[in-house]
Amino acid sequence: MQNIVKNAQALAILLAGMVLSFLFFFQDVVVDLRDHFASGQGYSDGELIHLVFEAIAVIVLLFGILAMRQYTAMLTAENERKKTQLSALKEDFDDLIVRRFEQWGLTGAERDVALLLLRGLNTADIAKMRSTSVGTVKVQSHNVFQKAGVTSRVEFMSLFMDEFIDVGLGSTPT
């Protein structure tokens, strides 16, 4: 059931099925009532129970359709709100990175290495991407860590994660 809720196409098919069921039962109740009133016949106990159950099905399906549409609209609005919030947080994080790099006085090469470190790349991959030697990347990494006041990749990444969490919570990072 959870997979159906996550799949918009499946929800649309389910809603269409509910609408078709509603229309079928609604039409059946209307035709049944019309035919009985036109003929002047009364309902037997069995027919009356059948009609009541069909009428209940019509009402339940109608409320189900309305509730599903409202719930889908709410989920769509929540999704848009989360996308906007995530975009704002990403911009805040990008601004935070730029400010920190400026505060620490990183060179252009050190900025590049620092960004790649934050993305979790290893020294060999950074060297390959930057067309430089592993030794050069190690020196640049060491310089970044020293200017940032940390001694390892984990501390470096943790520094940004701690500040990013502060940004996400609405605090002003130092």
Short mmCIF file of C-alpha atoms in Angstrom, two decimals, residues 49-137:
data_model
loop_
_atom_site.label_atom_id
_atom_site.label_comp_id
_atom_site.label_asym_id
_atom_site.label_seq_id
_atom_site.Cartn_x
_atom_site.Cartn_y
_atom_site.Cartn_z
CA ILE A 49 -31.29 -3.52 2.17
CA HIS A 50 -29.60 -3.76 -1.25
CA LEU A 51 -30.54 -0.14 -2.04
CA VAL A 52 -29.31 1.09 1.36
CA PHE A 53 -25.95 -0.65 0.87
CA GLU A 54 -25.60 0.83 -2.61
CA ALA A 55 -26.46 4.30 -1.26
CA ILE A 56 -23.88 3.88 1.52
CA ALA A 57 -21.32 2.81 -1.10
CA VAL A 58 -22.10 5.95 -3.13
CA ILE A 59 -21.67 8.19 -0.08
CA VAL A 60 -18.48 6.46 1.09
CA LEU A 61 -16.96 6.58 -2.39
CA LEU A 62 -17.83 10.27 -2.73
CA PHE A 63 -16.18 11.12 0.59
CA GLY A 64 -13.23 8.86 -0.29
CA ILE A 65 -12.74 10.66 -3.60
CA LEU A 66 -12.94 14.07 -1.94
CA ALA A 67 -10.58 13.02 0.86
CA MET A 68 -8.08 11.53 -1.59
CA ARG A 69 -8.10 14.68 -3.73
CA GLN A 70 -7.60 16.85 -0.65
CA TYR A 71 -4.83 14.59 0.67
CA THR A 72 -3.10 14.56 -2.73
CA ALA A 73 -3.29 18.36 -2.91
CA MET A 74 -1.86 18.60 0.62
CA LEU A 75 1.02 16.23 -0.27
CA THR A 76 1.74 18.19 -3.45
CA ALA A 77 1.84 21.47 -1.52
CA GLU A 78 4.06 19.91 1.17
CA ASN A 79 6.40 18.55 -1.50
CA GLU A 80 6.71 22.00 -3.10
CA ARG A 81 7.35 23.57 0.31
CA LYS A 82 10.09 21.01 1.05
CA LYS A 83 11.68 21.60 -2.37
CA THR A 84 11.74 25.36 -1.72
CA GLN A 85 13.15 24.84 1.77
CA LEU A 86 15.84 22.46 0.47
CA SER A 87 16.79 24.93 -2.25
CA ALA A 88 17.09 27.73 0.32
CA LEU A 89 19.21 25.52 2.59
CA LYS A 90 21.47 24.62 -0.34
CA GLU A 91 21.94 28.31 -1.12
CA ASP A 92 22.67 29.00 2.56
CA PHE A 93 25.17 26.16 2.61
CA ASP A 94 26.86 27.39 -0.57
CA ASP A 95 27.08 30.90 0.95
CA LEU A 96 28.49 29.42 4.16
CA ILE A 97 31.20 27.59 2.23
CA VAL A 98 32.18 30.71 0.30
CA ARG A 99 32.32 32.79 3.51
CA ARG A 100 34.46 30.20 5.32
CA PHE A 101 36.86 29.87 2.41
CA GLU A 102 37.23 33.67 2.33
CA GLN A 103 37.75 33.85 6.12
CA TRP A 104 40.46 31.22 5.96
CA GLY A 105 42.15 32.91 3.00
CA LEU A 106 42.22 29.80 0.83
CA THR A 107 43.90 30.05 -2.54
CA GLY A 108 41.98 29.07 -5.67
CA ALA A 109 43.60 25.64 -5.73
CA GLU A 110 42.90 25.13 -2.02
CA ARG A 111 39.26 26.10 -2.58
CA ASP A 112 38.96 23.50 -5.33
CA VAL A 113 40.55 20.83 -3.16
CA ALA A 114 38.40 21.81 -0.16
CA LEU A 115 35.19 21.50 -2.21
CA LEU A 116 36.24 18.10 -3.49
CA LEU A 117 37.09 17.02 0.05
CA LEU A 118 33.61 18.09 1.16
CA ARG A 119 32.17 15.95 -1.61
CA GLY A 120 34.00 12.98 -0.13
CA LEU A 121 36.53 12.36 -2.91
CA ASN A 122 39.80 10.66 -1.99
CA THR A 123 43.23 12.16 -2.64
CA ALA A 124 43.90 10.10 -5.79
CA ASP A 125 40.57 11.08 -7.35
CA ILE A 126 41.14 14.74 -6.53
CA ALA A 127 44.61 14.59 -8.09
CA LYS A 128 43.20 12.95 -11.22
CA MET A 129 40.37 15.49 -11.52
CA ARG A 130 42.73 18.41 -11.06
CA SER A 131 45.47 16.92 -13.28
CA THR A 132 48.04 17.18 -10.52
CA SER A 133 50.05 14.83 -8.35
CA VAL A 134 48.81 13.10 -5.22
CA GLY A 135 51.58 14.83 -3.27
CA THR A 136 50.34 18.26 -4.37
CA VAL A 137 46.79 17.41 -3.27
#
